[in-house]
mmCIF file of N, CA, C and O in Angstrom:
data_model
loop_
_atom_site.group_PDB
_atom_site.id
_atom_site.type_symbol
_atom_site.label_atom_id
_atom_site.label_comp_id
_atom_site.label_asym_id
_atom_site.label_seq_id
_atom_site.Cartn_x
_atom_site.Cartn_y
_atom_site.Cartn_z
ATOM 1 N N MET V 1 24.120 11.601 101.943
ATOM 2 C CA MET V 1 24.428 10.716 101.458
ATOM 3 C C MET V 1 25.863 11.123 100.058
ATOM 4 O O MET V 1 25.950 12.618 99.730
ATOM 5 N N ALA V 2 26.608 10.444 99.722
ATOM 6 C CA ALA V 2 27.596 10.772 98.976
ATOM 7 C C ALA V 2 28.121 9.698 97.880
ATOM 8 O O ALA V 2 27.533 8.476 97.883
ATOM 9 N N ASN V 3 29.259 10.312 96.919
ATOM 10 C CA ASN V 3 29.547 9.058 95.988
ATOM 11 C C ASN V 3 31.005 8.624 96.377
ATOM 12 O O ASN V 3 31.196 9.184 97.528
ATOM 13 N N GLN V 4 31.609 8.248 95.222
ATOM 14 C CA GLN V 4 32.451 7.092 95.992
ATOM 15 C C GLN V 4 33.675 8.095 95.823
ATOM 16 O O GLN V 4 34.545 7.611 97.292
ATOM 17 N N LYS V 5 33.945 9.164 95.144
ATOM 18 C CA LYS V 5 34.540 10.185 95.504
ATOM 19 C C LYS V 5 34.765 10.506 96.692
ATOM 20 O O LYS V 5 35.842 10.466 98.096
ATOM 21 N N GLU V 6 34.097 10.944 97.381
ATOM 22 C CA GLU V 6 33.135 11.789 98.834
ATOM 23 C C GLU V 6 33.566 10.775 99.786
ATOM 24 O O GLU V 6 34.124 10.934 100.564
ATOM 25 N N LEU V 7 33.646 9.318 99.545
ATOM 26 C CA LEU V 7 33.685 8.424 100.866
ATOM 27 C C LEU V 7 34.978 7.905 100.652
ATOM 28 O O LEU V 7 35.629 8.005 101.650
ATOM 29 N N ALA V 8 35.579 8.001 99.823
ATOM 30 C CA ALA V 8 36.822 7.748 99.771
ATOM 31 C C ALA V 8 37.716 9.043 100.342
ATOM 32 O O ALA V 8 38.848 8.806 101.108
ATOM 33 N N GLN V 9 37.290 10.014 100.341
ATOM 34 C CA GLN V 9 37.907 11.194 100.882
ATOM 35 C C GLN V 9 37.528 11.449 102.697
ATOM 36 O O GLN V 9 38.195 11.005 103.797
ATOM 37 N N HIS V 10 36.392 10.854 102.750
ATOM 38 C CA HIS V 10 36.221 10.594 104.361
ATOM 39 C C HIS V 10 36.410 9.346 104.889
ATOM 40 O O HIS V 10 36.973 9.756 105.960
ATOM 41 N N LEU V 11 37.050 8.250 103.968
ATOM 42 C CA LEU V 11 37.564 7.628 104.383
ATOM 43 C C LEU V 11 39.300 7.328 104.432
ATOM 44 O O LEU V 11 40.333 6.233 104.782
ATOM 45 N N ASP V 12 39.666 8.344 103.815
ATOM 46 C CA ASP V 12 41.319 8.616 103.703
ATOM 47 C C ASP V 12 41.504 7.622 102.659
ATOM 48 O O ASP V 12 42.613 7.075 102.534
ATOM 49 N N LEU V 13 40.918 7.294 102.137
ATOM 50 C CA LEU V 13 41.418 6.200 100.855
ATOM 51 C C LEU V 13 41.540 6.407 99.381
ATOM 52 O O LEU V 13 40.900 7.650 98.888
ATOM 53 N N THR V 14 41.448 6.095 98.006
ATOM 54 C CA THR V 14 41.992 6.175 96.933
ATOM 55 C C THR V 14 39.953 5.728 96.348
ATOM 56 O O THR V 14 39.441 4.301 96.891
ATOM 57 N N ASP V 15 39.919 6.271 95.199
ATOM 58 C CA ASP V 15 38.813 6.483 94.399
ATOM 59 C C ASP V 15 38.411 4.415 94.278
ATOM 60 O O ASP V 15 37.924 3.429 94.367
ATOM 61 N N ARG V 16 40.087 3.608 94.030
ATOM 62 C CA ARG V 16 39.977 2.369 93.768
ATOM 63 C C ARG V 16 39.436 1.750 94.977
ATOM 64 O O ARG V 16 39.148 0.317 94.584
ATOM 65 N N GLN V 17 40.289 2.006 95.622
ATOM 66 C CA GLN V 17 39.999 1.275 96.981
ATOM 67 C C GLN V 17 38.806 1.071 97.068
ATOM 68 O O GLN V 17 38.326 -0.161 98.070
ATOM 69 N N VAL V 18 37.907 2.274 97.764
ATOM 70 C CA VAL V 18 36.633 2.017 97.515
ATOM 71 C C VAL V 18 35.525 1.433 96.661
ATOM 72 O O VAL V 18 34.652 0.815 97.013
ATOM 73 N N ARG V 19 36.082 1.292 95.400
ATOM 74 C CA ARG V 19 35.444 0.437 94.054
ATOM 75 C C ARG V 19 35.659 -0.741 94.903
ATOM 76 O O ARG V 19 34.765 -1.709 94.407
ATOM 77 N N TYR V 20 37.012 -1.222 95.398
ATOM 78 C CA TYR V 20 37.253 -2.782 95.908
ATOM 79 C C TYR V 20 36.460 -3.208 96.579
ATOM 80 O O TYR V 20 36.216 -4.176 96.945
ATOM 81 N N LEU V 21 35.895 -2.427 97.193
ATOM 82 C CA LEU V 21 35.504 -2.690 98.990
ATOM 83 C C LEU V 21 34.220 -2.718 98.405
ATOM 84 O O LEU V 21 33.307 -3.381 98.974
ATOM 85 N N LEU V 22 33.345 -2.029 97.185
ATOM 86 C CA LEU V 22 32.448 -2.036 97.535
ATOM 87 C C LEU V 22 31.893 -3.440 96.287
ATOM 88 O O LEU V 22 30.979 -4.198 96.841
ATOM 89 N N ALA V 23 32.660 -3.738 95.387
ATOM 90 C CA ALA V 23 32.185 -4.831 94.621
ATOM 91 C C ALA V 23 32.528 -6.347 95.835
ATOM 92 O O ALA V 23 32.153 -6.703 95.133
ATOM 93 N N ASP V 24 33.530 -5.910 96.485
ATOM 94 C CA ASP V 24 34.439 -7.218 97.609
ATOM 95 C C ASP V 24 32.726 -7.166 98.420
ATOM 96 O O ASP V 24 32.721 -8.044 99.334
ATOM 97 N N GLY V 25 32.045 -6.218 98.146
ATOM 98 C CA GLY V 25 30.576 -6.037 99.783
ATOM 99 C C GLY V 25 31.350 -5.806 100.940
ATOM 100 O O GLY V 25 30.400 -6.016 101.597
ATOM 101 N N ILE V 26 32.132 -5.473 101.293
ATOM 102 C CA ILE V 26 32.744 -5.289 102.232
ATOM 103 C C ILE V 26 31.922 -3.641 102.481
ATOM 104 O O ILE V 26 31.736 -3.520 104.241
ATOM 105 N N LEU V 27 32.135 -2.747 101.764
ATOM 106 C CA LEU V 27 30.944 -1.673 101.937
ATOM 107 C C LEU V 27 29.468 -1.798 101.443
ATOM 108 O O LEU V 27 29.348 -2.522 100.447
ATOM 109 N N PRO V 28 28.713 -1.122 101.898
ATOM 110 C CA PRO V 28 26.996 -1.556 101.553
ATOM 111 C C PRO V 28 27.267 -0.431 100.345
ATOM 112 O O PRO V 28 27.945 0.733 100.254
ATOM 113 N N THR V 29 26.427 -1.009 99.599
ATOM 114 C CA THR V 29 26.211 -0.627 98.350
ATOM 115 C C THR V 29 25.186 0.176 98.445
ATOM 116 O O THR V 29 23.865 0.758 99.365
ATOM 117 N N SER V 30 24.556 1.622 97.381
ATOM 118 C CA SER V 30 23.655 2.180 97.347
ATOM 119 C C SER V 30 22.237 1.708 97.751
ATOM 120 O O SER V 30 22.537 0.867 97.314
ATOM 121 N N ARG V 31 21.525 2.352 97.776
ATOM 122 C CA ARG V 31 20.126 1.459 97.563
ATOM 123 C C ARG V 31 19.138 2.656 96.790
ATOM 124 O O ARG V 31 18.132 3.246 97.664
ATOM 125 N N GLY V 32 19.149 2.357 95.547
ATOM 126 C CA GLY V 32 18.008 3.039 94.736
ATOM 127 C C GLY V 32 18.291 4.495 94.334
ATOM 128 O O GLY V 32 18.033 5.276 93.450
ATOM 129 N N ASN V 33 18.715 5.351 95.605
ATOM 130 C CA ASN V 33 18.787 6.814 95.378
ATOM 131 C C ASN V 33 20.224 7.109 94.947
ATOM 132 O O ASN V 33 20.420 8.558 94.666
ATOM 133 N N GLY V 34 21.248 6.345 94.669
ATOM 134 C CA GLY V 34 22.278 6.829 94.036
ATOM 135 C C GLY V 34 23.609 7.316 94.666
ATOM 136 O O GLY V 34 24.891 7.464 94.286
ATOM 137 N N GLY V 35 23.392 7.358 96.368
ATOM 138 C CA GLY V 35 23.708 8.491 96.988
ATOM 139 C C GLY V 35 24.655 7.166 98.159
ATOM 140 O O GLY V 35 24.218 6.084 98.033
ATOM 141 N N LEU V 36 25.609 7.102 98.608
ATOM 142 C CA LEU V 36 26.154 5.859 100.066
ATOM 143 C C LEU V 36 26.446 6.565 100.791
ATOM 144 O O LEU V 36 26.654 7.816 101.230
ATOM 145 N N ASN V 37 25.589 6.299 101.730
ATOM 146 C CA ASN V 37 25.564 6.218 103.598
ATOM 147 C C ASN V 37 26.920 6.563 103.972
ATOM 148 O O ASN V 37 27.823 5.919 104.056
ATOM 149 N N LEU V 38 27.827 7.816 103.744
ATOM 150 C CA LEU V 38 28.787 7.865 104.535
ATOM 151 C C LEU V 38 28.685 7.425 106.492
ATOM 152 O O LEU V 38 30.158 6.338 106.359
ATOM 153 N N GLN V 39 28.098 7.218 107.237
ATOM 154 C CA GLN V 39 27.545 6.538 108.692
ATOM 155 C C GLN V 39 27.917 4.885 108.396
ATOM 156 O O GLN V 39 28.903 4.369 109.030
ATOM 157 N N HIS V 40 27.270 4.459 107.324
ATOM 158 C CA HIS V 40 27.029 3.343 107.095
ATOM 159 C C HIS V 40 28.430 2.710 106.747
ATOM 160 O O HIS V 40 29.058 1.527 107.042
ATOM 161 N N CYS V 41 29.010 3.404 105.296
ATOM 162 C CA CYS V 41 29.897 2.544 105.192
ATOM 163 C C CYS V 41 31.111 2.588 105.954
ATOM 164 O O CYS V 41 32.293 2.294 106.373
ATOM 165 N N ARG V 42 31.598 3.959 106.731
ATOM 166 C CA ARG V 42 32.276 3.699 107.762
ATOM 167 C C ARG V 42 32.198 2.771 108.721
ATOM 168 O O ARG V 42 33.591 2.241 109.437
ATOM 169 N N LEU V 43 31.583 2.166 109.622
ATOM 170 C CA LEU V 43 31.376 1.477 110.621
ATOM 171 C C LEU V 43 31.632 0.159 109.919
ATOM 172 O O LEU V 43 32.542 -0.745 110.490
ATOM 173 N N ALA V 44 31.139 0.030 108.292
ATOM 174 C CA ALA V 44 31.784 -1.022 107.770
ATOM 175 C C ALA V 44 32.776 -1.776 107.642
ATOM 176 O O ALA V 44 33.519 -2.564 107.750
ATOM 177 N N TYR V 45 33.787 -0.372 107.233
ATOM 178 C CA TYR V 45 34.824 -0.123 106.927
ATOM 179 C C TYR V 45 35.823 -0.543 108.188
ATOM 180 O O TYR V 45 36.519 -1.575 108.586
ATOM 181 N N PHE V 46 35.046 -0.063 109.214
ATOM 182 C CA PHE V 46 35.703 0.163 110.527
ATOM 183 C C PHE V 46 35.818 -1.195 111.346
ATOM 184 O O PHE V 46 36.935 -2.153 111.671
ATOM 185 N N ARG V 47 34.276 -2.320 110.613
ATOM 186 C CA ARG V 47 34.180 -3.883 111.541
ATOM 187 C C ARG V 47 35.531 -4.490 110.867
ATOM 188 O O ARG V 47 35.932 -5.125 110.980
ATOM 189 N N TYR V 48 35.722 -3.867 109.377
ATOM 190 C CA TYR V 48 36.653 -4.554 108.378
ATOM 191 C C TYR V 48 37.749 -4.890 108.737
ATOM 192 O O TYR V 48 38.664 -5.744 108.794
ATOM 193 N N LEU V 49 38.702 -3.621 109.033
ATOM 194 C CA LEU V 49 39.794 -3.388 109.877
ATOM 195 C C LEU V 49 40.181 -3.642 111.239
ATOM 196 O O LEU V 49 40.777 -4.819 111.020
ATOM 197 N N ARG V 50 38.705 -4.085 111.831
ATOM 198 C CA ARG V 50 39.052 -5.087 112.995
ATOM 199 C C ARG V 50 39.327 -6.683 112.539
ATOM 200 O O ARG V 50 39.809 -7.337 113.364
ATOM 201 N N GLY V 51 38.284 -7.046 111.945
ATOM 202 C CA GLY V 51 38.593 -7.912 111.956
ATOM 203 C C GLY V 51 39.225 -8.425 111.047
ATOM 204 O O GLY V 51 40.215 -9.545 111.064
ATOM 205 N N LEU V 52 40.307 -7.467 109.797
ATOM 206 C CA LEU V 52 42.061 -8.086 109.609
ATOM 207 C C LEU V 52 42.393 -7.972 110.702
ATOM 208 O O LEU V 52 43.694 -8.919 110.816
ATOM 209 N N ASN V 53 42.308 -6.775 111.449
ATOM 210 C CA ASN V 53 43.374 -7.168 112.815
ATOM 211 C C ASN V 53 43.261 -8.260 113.760
ATOM 212 O O ASN V 53 44.290 -8.682 114.509
ATOM 213 N N SER V 54 42.125 -8.834 113.330
ATOM 214 C CA SER V 54 42.138 -9.715 114.543
ATOM 215 C C SER V 54 42.241 -11.172 113.657
ATOM 216 O O SER V 54 41.742 -12.233 115.018
ATOM 217 N N GLY V 55 42.344 -10.908 112.686
ATOM 218 C CA GLY V 55 42.497 -12.336 112.085
ATOM 219 C C GLY V 55 41.128 -13.212 111.359
ATOM 220 O O GLY V 55 41.050 -14.024 111.034
ATOM 221 N N GLN V 56 39.873 -12.865 111.422
ATOM 222 C CA GLN V 56 38.763 -13.441 111.785
ATOM 223 C C GLN V 56 38.311 -12.808 110.283
ATOM 224 O O GLN V 56 37.637 -14.023 109.700
ATOM 225 N N VAL V 57 38.643 -11.505 109.472
ATOM 226 C CA VAL V 57 38.539 -11.893 108.120
ATOM 227 C C VAL V 57 40.170 -11.882 107.212
ATOM 228 O O VAL V 57 41.218 -11.237 108.094
ATOM 229 N N LYS V 58 40.215 -12.477 106.459
ATOM 230 C CA LYS V 58 41.321 -12.972 105.269
ATOM 231 C C LYS V 58 41.517 -11.746 104.357
ATOM 232 O O LYS V 58 40.863 -12.175 103.479
ATOM 233 N N ALA V 59 42.656 -10.983 104.204
ATOM 234 C CA ALA V 59 42.780 -10.454 102.906
ATOM 235 C C ALA V 59 43.460 -11.184 101.672
ATOM 236 O O ALA V 59 43.803 -12.381 101.879
ATOM 237 N N GLU V 60 42.418 -10.923 100.739
ATOM 238 C CA GLU V 60 43.407 -11.825 99.487
ATOM 239 C C GLU V 60 44.538 -11.710 99.396
ATOM 240 O O GLU V 60 45.068 -10.971 99.759
ATOM 241 N N ALA V 61 45.161 -12.808 98.983
ATOM 242 C CA ALA V 61 46.534 -12.634 98.416
ATOM 243 C C ALA V 61 46.998 -11.376 97.783
ATOM 244 O O ALA V 61 48.081 -11.258 97.868
ATOM 245 N N GLY V 62 46.200 -11.189 97.055
ATOM 246 C CA GLY V 62 46.297 -9.845 95.956
ATOM 247 C C GLY V 62 46.063 -8.734 96.666
ATOM 248 O O GLY V 62 46.248 -7.635 96.154
ATOM 249 N N GLU V 63 45.438 -8.657 97.852
ATOM 250 C CA GLU V 63 45.346 -7.113 98.837
ATOM 251 C C GLU V 63 47.088 -7.299 99.334
ATOM 252 O O GLU V 63 46.685 -6.187 99.495
ATOM 253 N N LEU V 64 47.655 -7.750 99.561
ATOM 254 C CA LEU V 64 48.663 -7.470 100.130
ATOM 255 C C LEU V 64 49.775 -6.888 99.538
ATOM 256 O O LEU V 64 49.891 -7.242 98.267
ATOM 257 N N ASP V 65 50.737 -5.640 99.953
ATOM 258 C CA ASP V 65 51.699 -5.575 99.090
ATOM 259 C C ASP V 65 53.038 -6.477 99.866
ATOM 260 O O ASP V 65 53.156 -7.282 99.760
ATOM 261 N N GLU V 66 54.323 -5.798 99.244
ATOM 262 C CA GLU V 66 55.025 -6.876 99.136
ATOM 263 C C GLU V 66 55.283 -7.207 100.395
ATOM 264 O O GLU V 66 56.485 -8.304 100.583
ATOM 265 N N ASP V 67 55.148 -6.464 101.395
ATOM 266 C CA ASP V 67 55.865 -6.845 102.731
ATOM 267 C C ASP V 67 54.659 -7.578 103.688
ATOM 268 O O ASP V 67 55.233 -7.648 104.596
ATOM 269 N N GLY V 68 53.957 -7.679 102.857
ATOM 270 C CA GLY V 68 52.786 -8.771 103.529
ATOM 271 C C GLY V 68 51.479 -7.959 104.179
ATOM 272 O O GLY V 68 50.901 -8.622 105.008
ATOM 273 N N ILE V 69 51.485 -6.578 104.443
ATOM 274 C CA ILE V 69 51.100 -6.015 104.572
ATOM 275 C C ILE V 69 49.627 -5.248 104.071
ATOM 276 O O ILE V 69 49.907 -5.144 102.568
ATOM 277 N N ASP V 70 48.446 -5.250 104.435
ATOM 278 C CA ASP V 70 47.149 -4.798 103.827
ATOM 279 C C ASP V 70 47.428 -3.306 103.433
ATOM 280 O O ASP V 70 47.824 -2.349 104.318
ATOM 281 N N PRO V 71 47.278 -2.767 102.318
ATOM 282 C CA PRO V 71 47.967 -1.803 101.454
ATOM 283 C C PRO V 71 46.429 -0.498 102.025
ATOM 284 O O PRO V 71 46.996 0.252 102.437
ATOM 285 N N LEU V 72 45.211 -0.991 102.733
ATOM 286 C CA LEU V 72 43.923 -0.224 103.280
ATOM 287 C C LEU V 72 44.515 0.045 104.357
ATOM 288 O O LEU V 72 44.483 1.254 104.908
#
C-alpha cells in the first residue's frame, strides 16, 4: 500500500494531480487501511488515459492547458 506522494511518484504525476484524480473518482481510494494500491491505481489511470485518447472520456474544461492538451 502507498500514500498519495508515493502514488504520484509511481505514476510520474504531481501530488495535486493525484488528489484531483482521487477526488474525481478516476483513481480508486483506499479502503479502510489508509493506503492506496499501486496496481489498482495504475490500471485505473491507464484506462482513464485510453479513454481520453479514444474520446470516450471527456476532459473537463479546466483540465486542459492553453493549447487544449490534457496536462496529465
